[in-house]
Amino acid sequence: DIQMTQSPSSLSASVGDRVTITCRASQGISAYLNWYQQKPGKAPKLLIHGTISVQSGVPSRFSGSGSGTDFILTISSLQPEDFATYYCQQTYNTPFTFGPGTKVDIK
Amino acid sequence: EVQLVQSGAEVKKPGESLRISCEGSGYSFSNYWITWVRQTPGKGLEWMGRINPRDSYANYSPSFEGHVTFSVDKSVSTAYLQWSSLKASDTAQYYCARVRVNGNYLDFDYWGQGTLVTVSS
């Protein structure tokens, strides 16, 4: 199975901050990488697909980059509604696997 | 509007059977695979497998194969996740999601609200 890791596991930030979250795959996954946002008590929500494509309806402050084994989710200017947990997911091989998550909370 | 609506929370005893459901609406149900994802505090999000509503072909993650069964009823646009003998370790939140294929890429673009399954004696 492809193992996904994320760093940091949590971070504290202020509204307006630029936030970056890193995801690493245990082997190359080309661009088969998605990012999801999950708020407490809610289902995950697709943010970024295919490494760089922003899902319809998702604000443009969210962006993704990377390829191979290293990927980044960037929030250019953190908003109050962005405080949540973020997960990466590889869909290069089954079983599709998720990272352990990065919790973003208020500083 | 695309929606996936899951059945309500369940409390069961070890050894009991259970089937939970996921009803799709607002799109052509047969045209998109349905996937199931388990979430626990200890292991996070785990992909369980997927099923093609068109022909009921399913593939399972090795971690879940043999312990759960996926099925669909196209006539009511509903997918099911079933256990024949629950274990305490099946206690988790379960999500269904729609699988979107976009060129060579695949993602889970719409999710159900989740079904909490609690297994306790």
mmCIF file of C-alpha atoms in Angstrom:
data_model
loop_
_atom_site.group_PDB
_atom_site.id
_atom_site.type_symbol
_atom_site.label_atom_id
_atom_site.label_comp_id
_atom_site.label_asym_id
_atom_site.label_seq_id
_atom_site.Cartn_x
_atom_site.Cartn_y
_atom_site.Cartn_z
ATOM 1 C CA ASP A 1 0.000 0.000 0.000
ATOM 2 C CA ILE A 2 1.114 3.568 -0.612
ATOM 3 C CA GLN A 3 1.627 5.381 2.691
ATOM 4 C CA MET A 4 0.737 9.049 2.916
ATOM 5 C CA THR A 5 2.250 11.375 5.496
ATOM 6 C CA GLN A 6 1.413 14.985 6.241
ATOM 7 C CA SER A 7 3.203 17.766 8.021
ATOM 8 C CA PRO A 8 2.608 19.415 10.285
ATOM 9 C CA SER A 9 0.025 17.349 12.119
ATOM 10 C CA SER A 10 -1.433 20.575 13.468
ATOM 11 C CA LEU A 11 -0.804 24.275 13.215
ATOM 12 C CA SER A 12 -2.101 27.449 14.745
ATOM 13 C CA ALA A 13 -2.585 30.441 12.489
ATOM 14 C CA SER A 14 -4.318 33.783 12.356
ATOM 15 C CA VAL A 15 -6.881 35.112 9.924
ATOM 16 C CA GLY A 16 -5.031 36.470 6.928
ATOM 17 C CA ASP A 17 -2.018 34.179 7.318
ATOM 18 C CA ARG A 18 -0.587 32.183 4.431
ATOM 19 C CA VAL A 19 -0.736 28.505 5.330
ATOM 20 C CA THR A 20 1.064 25.600 3.672
ATOM 21 C CA ILE A 21 0.499 21.920 4.366
ATOM 22 C CA THR A 22 2.796 19.251 2.995
ATOM 23 C CA CYS A 23 1.852 15.724 1.929
ATOM 24 C CA ARG A 24 4.361 13.027 1.027
ATOM 25 C CA ALA A 25 3.731 9.675 -0.642
ATOM 26 C CA SER A 26 5.854 6.593 0.038
ATOM 27 C CA GLN A 27 6.311 6.119 -3.695
ATOM 28 C CA GLY A 28 5.745 8.208 -6.793
ATOM 29 C CA ILE A 29 2.082 8.882 -7.532
ATOM 30 C CA SER A 30 2.453 11.253 -10.488
ATOM 31 C CA ALA A 31 -0.314 13.857 -9.979
ATOM 32 C CA TYR A 32 -2.920 11.492 -8.544
ATOM 33 C CA LEU A 33 -3.390 13.526 -5.402
ATOM 34 C CA ASN A 34 -6.507 15.077 -3.919
ATOM 35 C CA TRP A 35 -7.070 17.331 -0.927
ATOM 36 C CA TYR A 36 -10.130 17.350 1.314
ATOM 37 C CA GLN A 37 -11.302 19.639 4.098
ATOM 38 C CA GLN A 38 -13.248 18.292 7.055
ATOM 39 C CA LYS A 39 -14.989 20.283 9.759
ATOM 40 C CA PRO A 40 -16.093 18.703 13.049
ATOM 41 C CA GLY A 41 -19.176 16.537 12.662
ATOM 42 C CA LYS A 42 -19.198 16.917 8.890
ATOM 43 C CA ALA A 43 -18.168 14.805 5.924
ATOM 44 C CA PRO A 44 -14.951 15.570 4.076
ATOM 45 C CA LYS A 45 -15.265 18.064 1.240
ATOM 46 C CA LEU A 46 -13.207 17.909 -1.947
ATOM 47 C CA LEU A 47 -10.975 20.968 -2.364
ATOM 48 C CA ILE A 48 -8.299 20.082 -4.909
ATOM 49 C CA HIS A 49 -8.177 17.222 -7.406
ATOM 50 C CA GLY A 50 -5.417 16.027 -9.682
ATOM 51 C CA THR A 51 -2.888 17.937 -7.543
ATOM 52 C CA ILE A 52 -3.646 21.396 -8.950
ATOM 53 C CA SER A 53 -7.304 21.631 -10.000
ATOM 54 C CA VAL A 54 -9.536 23.581 -7.641
ATOM 55 C CA GLN A 55 -12.934 21.972 -7.235
ATOM 56 C CA SER A 56 -15.882 24.021 -8.471
ATOM 57 C CA GLY A 57 -17.171 26.347 -5.770
ATOM 58 C CA VAL A 58 -13.967 26.299 -3.732
ATOM 59 C CA PRO A 59 -12.440 29.743 -3.136
ATOM 60 C CA SER A 60 -9.395 30.667 -5.183
ATOM 61 C CA ARG A 61 -7.310 31.196 -2.038
ATOM 62 C CA PHE A 62 -6.865 27.396 -2.043
ATOM 63 C CA SER A 63 -4.211 26.020 -4.372
ATOM 64 C CA GLY A 64 -2.260 22.821 -4.819
ATOM 65 C CA SER A 65 1.129 21.948 -6.243
ATOM 66 C CA GLY A 66 3.637 19.132 -6.479
ATOM 67 C CA SER A 67 4.252 15.893 -8.313
ATOM 68 C CA GLY A 68 5.853 12.529 -7.741
ATOM 69 C CA THR A 69 6.074 12.140 -4.000
ATOM 70 C CA ASP A 70 5.813 15.669 -2.582
ATOM 71 C CA PHE A 71 2.729 17.855 -2.618
ATOM 72 C CA ILE A 72 1.614 21.118 -1.039
ATOM 73 C CA LEU A 73 -1.753 22.638 -0.203
ATOM 74 C CA THR A 74 -1.615 26.413 0.165
ATOM 75 C CA ILE A 75 -4.205 28.724 1.641
ATOM 76 C CA SER A 76 -3.129 32.191 0.555
ATOM 77 C CA SER A 77 -5.068 34.175 3.169
ATOM 78 C CA LEU A 78 -6.673 32.148 5.927
ATOM 79 C CA GLN A 79 -10.321 32.926 6.587
ATOM 80 C CA PRO A 80 -12.404 32.079 9.693
ATOM 81 C CA GLU A 81 -14.251 29.340 7.807
ATOM 82 C CA ASP A 82 -10.968 27.607 6.905
ATOM 83 C CA PHE A 83 -10.298 26.345 10.411
ATOM 84 C CA ALA A 84 -10.642 22.604 9.853
ATOM 85 C CA THR A 85 -8.672 19.416 9.278
ATOM 86 C CA TYR A 86 -7.121 18.822 5.863
ATOM 87 C CA TYR A 87 -6.412 15.430 4.336
ATOM 88 C CA CYS A 88 -4.486 14.401 1.255
ATOM 89 C CA GLN A 89 -5.425 11.259 -0.676
ATOM 90 C CA GLN A 90 -3.666 9.295 -3.390
ATOM 91 C CA THR A 91 -5.658 7.652 -6.164
ATOM 92 C CA TYR A 92 -2.666 6.278 -8.078
ATOM 93 C CA ASN A 93 -3.162 2.733 -6.796
ATOM 94 C CA THR A 94 -5.735 0.825 -4.859
ATOM 95 C CA PRO A 95 -6.184 0.745 -1.964
ATOM 96 C CA PHE A 96 -6.596 4.483 -2.158
ATOM 97 C CA THR A 97 -5.036 5.943 0.955
ATOM 98 C CA PHE A 98 -5.408 9.129 2.935
ATOM 99 C CA GLY A 99 -2.911 11.089 4.941
ATOM 100 C CA PRO A 100 -3.391 11.357 8.719
ATOM 101 C CA GLY A 101 -4.639 14.919 8.491
ATOM 102 C CA THR A 102 -3.464 18.405 9.441
ATOM 103 C CA LYS A 103 -5.590 20.325 11.902
ATOM 104 C CA VAL A 104 -5.619 24.076 11.393
ATOM 105 C CA ASP A 105 -6.815 26.035 14.386
ATOM 106 C CA ILE A 106 -6.939 29.599 15.577
ATOM 107 C CA LYS A 107 -3.856 31.163 17.096
ATOM 108 C CA GLU B 1 -28.379 19.205 -6.746
ATOM 109 C CA VAL B 2 -26.308 16.076 -6.181
ATOM 110 C CA GLN B 3 -26.982 14.513 -2.802
ATOM 111 C CA LEU B 4 -26.031 11.324 -1.036
ATOM 112 C CA VAL B 5 -28.196 10.640 2.000
ATOM 113 C CA GLN B 6 -27.175 7.914 4.418
ATOM 114 C CA SER B 7 -29.245 5.971 6.901
ATOM 115 C CA GLY B 8 -29.211 6.826 10.575
ATOM 116 C CA ALA B 9 -26.942 5.860 13.431
ATOM 117 C CA GLU B 10 -26.944 2.250 14.593
ATOM 118 C CA VAL B 11 -26.119 0.559 17.892
ATOM 119 C CA LYS B 12 -25.469 -3.165 17.630
ATOM 120 C CA LYS B 13 -24.008 -6.041 19.624
ATOM 121 C CA PRO B 14 -20.977 -8.071 18.543
ATOM 122 C CA GLY B 15 -21.993 -10.865 16.201
ATOM 123 C CA GLU B 16 -25.087 -9.082 14.902
ATOM 124 C CA SER B 17 -25.629 -8.247 11.259
ATOM 125 C CA LEU B 18 -26.180 -4.784 9.832
ATOM 126 C CA ARG B 19 -26.868 -3.053 6.553
ATOM 127 C CA ILE B 20 -26.539 0.707 6.115
ATOM 128 C CA SER B 21 -27.635 2.632 3.067
ATOM 129 C CA CYS B 22 -26.656 5.547 0.856
ATOM 130 C CA GLU B 23 -29.283 7.022 -1.481
ATOM 131 C CA GLY B 24 -28.152 9.134 -4.392
ATOM 132 C CA SER B 25 -30.195 11.861 -6.053
ATOM 133 C CA GLY B 26 -29.721 14.737 -8.473
ATOM 134 C CA TYR B 27 -27.604 12.743 -10.930
ATOM 135 C CA SER B 28 -27.645 9.550 -12.949
ATOM 136 C CA PHE B 29 -26.920 7.010 -10.217
ATOM 137 C CA SER B 30 -25.712 4.290 -12.577
ATOM 138 C CA ASN B 31 -23.031 6.477 -14.128
ATOM 139 C CA TYR B 32 -20.819 6.896 -11.055
ATOM 140 C CA TRP B 33 -19.192 4.338 -8.802
ATOM 141 C CA ILE B 34 -19.963 4.611 -5.095
ATOM 142 C CA THR B 35 -17.158 4.265 -2.599
ATOM 143 C CA TRP B 36 -17.177 3.667 1.160
ATOM 144 C CA VAL B 37 -14.806 5.258 3.658
ATOM 145 C CA ARG B 38 -14.402 4.442 7.344
ATOM 146 C CA GLN B 39 -13.299 7.050 9.855
ATOM 147 C CA THR B 40 -12.050 6.335 13.354
ATOM 148 C CA PRO B 41 -10.076 8.495 15.782
ATOM 149 C CA GLY B 42 -7.273 5.956 15.777
ATOM 150 C CA LYS B 43 -6.853 5.195 12.081
ATOM 151 C CA GLY B 44 -8.314 8.273 10.419
ATOM 152 C CA LEU B 45 -9.876 7.933 6.982
ATOM 153 C CA GLU B 46 -9.674 4.462 5.429
ATOM 154 C CA TRP B 47 -10.853 3.544 1.944
ATOM 155 C CA MET B 48 -12.956 0.383 2.098
ATOM 156 C CA GLY B 49 -13.646 -0.172 -1.590
ATOM 157 C CA ARG B 50 -16.072 0.764 -4.339
ATOM 158 C CA ILE B 51 -18.975 -0.569 -6.315
ATOM 159 C CA ASN B 52 -20.198 0.097 -9.829
ATOM 160 C CA PRO B 53 -23.979 0.587 -9.720
ATOM 161 C CA ARG B 54 -24.256 -0.302 -13.397
ATOM 162 C CA ASP B 55 -23.292 -3.955 -12.937
ATOM 163 C CA SER B 56 -22.692 -4.311 -9.161
ATOM 164 C CA TYR B 57 -19.018 -5.082 -9.734
ATOM 165 C CA ALA B 58 -17.138 -4.282 -6.544
ATOM 166 C CA ASN B 59 -13.563 -4.164 -5.455
ATOM 167 C CA TYR B 60 -12.512 -4.103 -1.850
ATOM 168 C CA SER B 61 -9.507 -2.891 0.034
ATOM 169 C CA PRO B 62 -7.607 -5.930 1.345
ATOM 170 C CA SER B 63 -8.148 -4.567 4.858
ATOM 171 C CA PHE B 64 -11.910 -5.017 4.499
ATOM 172 C CA GLU B 65 -12.326 -7.839 1.979
ATOM 173 C CA GLY B 66 -14.250 -10.747 3.435
ATOM 174 C CA HIS B 67 -15.652 -8.743 6.305
ATOM 175 C CA VAL B 68 -18.011 -6.362 4.502
ATOM 176 C CA THR B 69 -20.186 -6.579 1.406
ATOM 177 C CA PHE B 70 -21.233 -3.803 -0.944
ATOM 178 C CA SER B 71 -24.432 -3.945 -2.946
ATOM 179 C CA VAL B 72 -26.691 -1.626 -4.914
ATOM 180 C CA ASP B 73 -30.329 -1.371 -5.897
ATOM 181 C CA LYS B 74 -30.475 0.755 -9.014
ATOM 182 C CA SER B 75 -34.261 0.928 -8.902
ATOM 183 C CA VAL B 76 -34.046 3.097 -5.780
ATOM 184 C CA SER B 77 -30.619 4.647 -6.484
ATOM 185 C CA THR B 78 -29.231 3.211 -3.278
ATOM 186 C CA ALA B 79 -25.956 1.607 -2.296
ATOM 187 C CA TYR B 80 -25.536 -0.579 0.753
ATOM 188 C CA LEU B 81 -22.741 -1.581 3.090
ATOM 189 C CA GLN B 82 -23.363 -4.796 4.975
ATOM 190 C CA TRP B 83 -21.800 -6.828 7.766
ATOM 191 C CA SER B 84 -22.862 -10.373 8.633
ATOM 192 C CA SER B 85 -21.101 -10.455 11.988
ATOM 193 C CA LEU B 86 -20.074 -7.195 13.592
ATOM 194 C CA LYS B 87 -17.061 -6.762 15.838
ATOM 195 C CA ALA B 88 -16.400 -4.078 18.386
ATOM 196 C CA SER B 89 -13.622 -2.851 16.113
ATOM 197 C CA ASP B 90 -16.253 -1.964 13.474
ATOM 198 C CA THR B 91 -17.313 0.951 15.649
ATOM 199 C CA ALA B 92 -16.750 3.956 13.400
ATOM 200 C CA GLN B 93 -18.270 6.664 11.240
ATOM 201 C CA TYR B 94 -18.940 5.375 7.742
ATOM 202 C CA TYR B 95 -19.212 7.598 4.692
ATOM 203 C CA CYS B 96 -20.337 6.876 1.178
ATOM 204 C CA ALA B 97 -19.083 9.086 -1.618
ATOM 205 C CA ARG B 98 -19.506 9.433 -5.352
ATOM 206 C CA VAL B 99 -16.468 8.547 -7.427
ATOM 207 C CA ARG B 100 -15.776 10.995 -10.226
ATOM 208 C CA VAL B 101 -13.434 10.073 -13.044
ATOM 209 C CA ASN B 102 -11.913 13.148 -14.688
ATOM 210 C CA GLY B 103 -9.659 12.105 -17.538
ATOM 211 C CA ASN B 104 -7.013 9.935 -15.917
ATOM 212 C CA TYR B 105 -7.833 11.203 -12.444
ATOM 213 C CA LEU B 106 -10.282 10.061 -9.861
ATOM 214 C CA ASP B 107 -11.716 11.784 -6.793
ATOM 215 C CA PHE B 108 -14.621 11.630 -4.364
ATOM 216 C CA ASP B 109 -16.642 14.699 -5.255
ATOM 217 C CA TYR B 110 -19.821 14.279 -3.224
ATOM 218 C CA TRP B 111 -20.121 12.648 0.179
ATOM 219 C CA GLY B 112 -22.960 11.392 2.333
ATOM 220 C CA GLN B 113 -23.415 12.871 5.785
ATOM 221 C CA GLY B 114 -22.062 9.749 7.463
ATOM 222 C CA THR B 115 -23.525 6.895 9.489
ATOM 223 C CA LEU B 116 -22.217 6.238 12.988
ATOM 224 C CA VAL B 117 -22.071 2.539 13.815
ATOM 225 C CA THR B 118 -21.488 1.577 17.436
ATOM 226 C CA VAL B 119 -20.831 -2.072 18.304
ATOM 227 C CA SER B 120 -20.892 -2.820 21.995
ATOM 228 C CA SER B 121 -21.980 -5.627 24.250
#
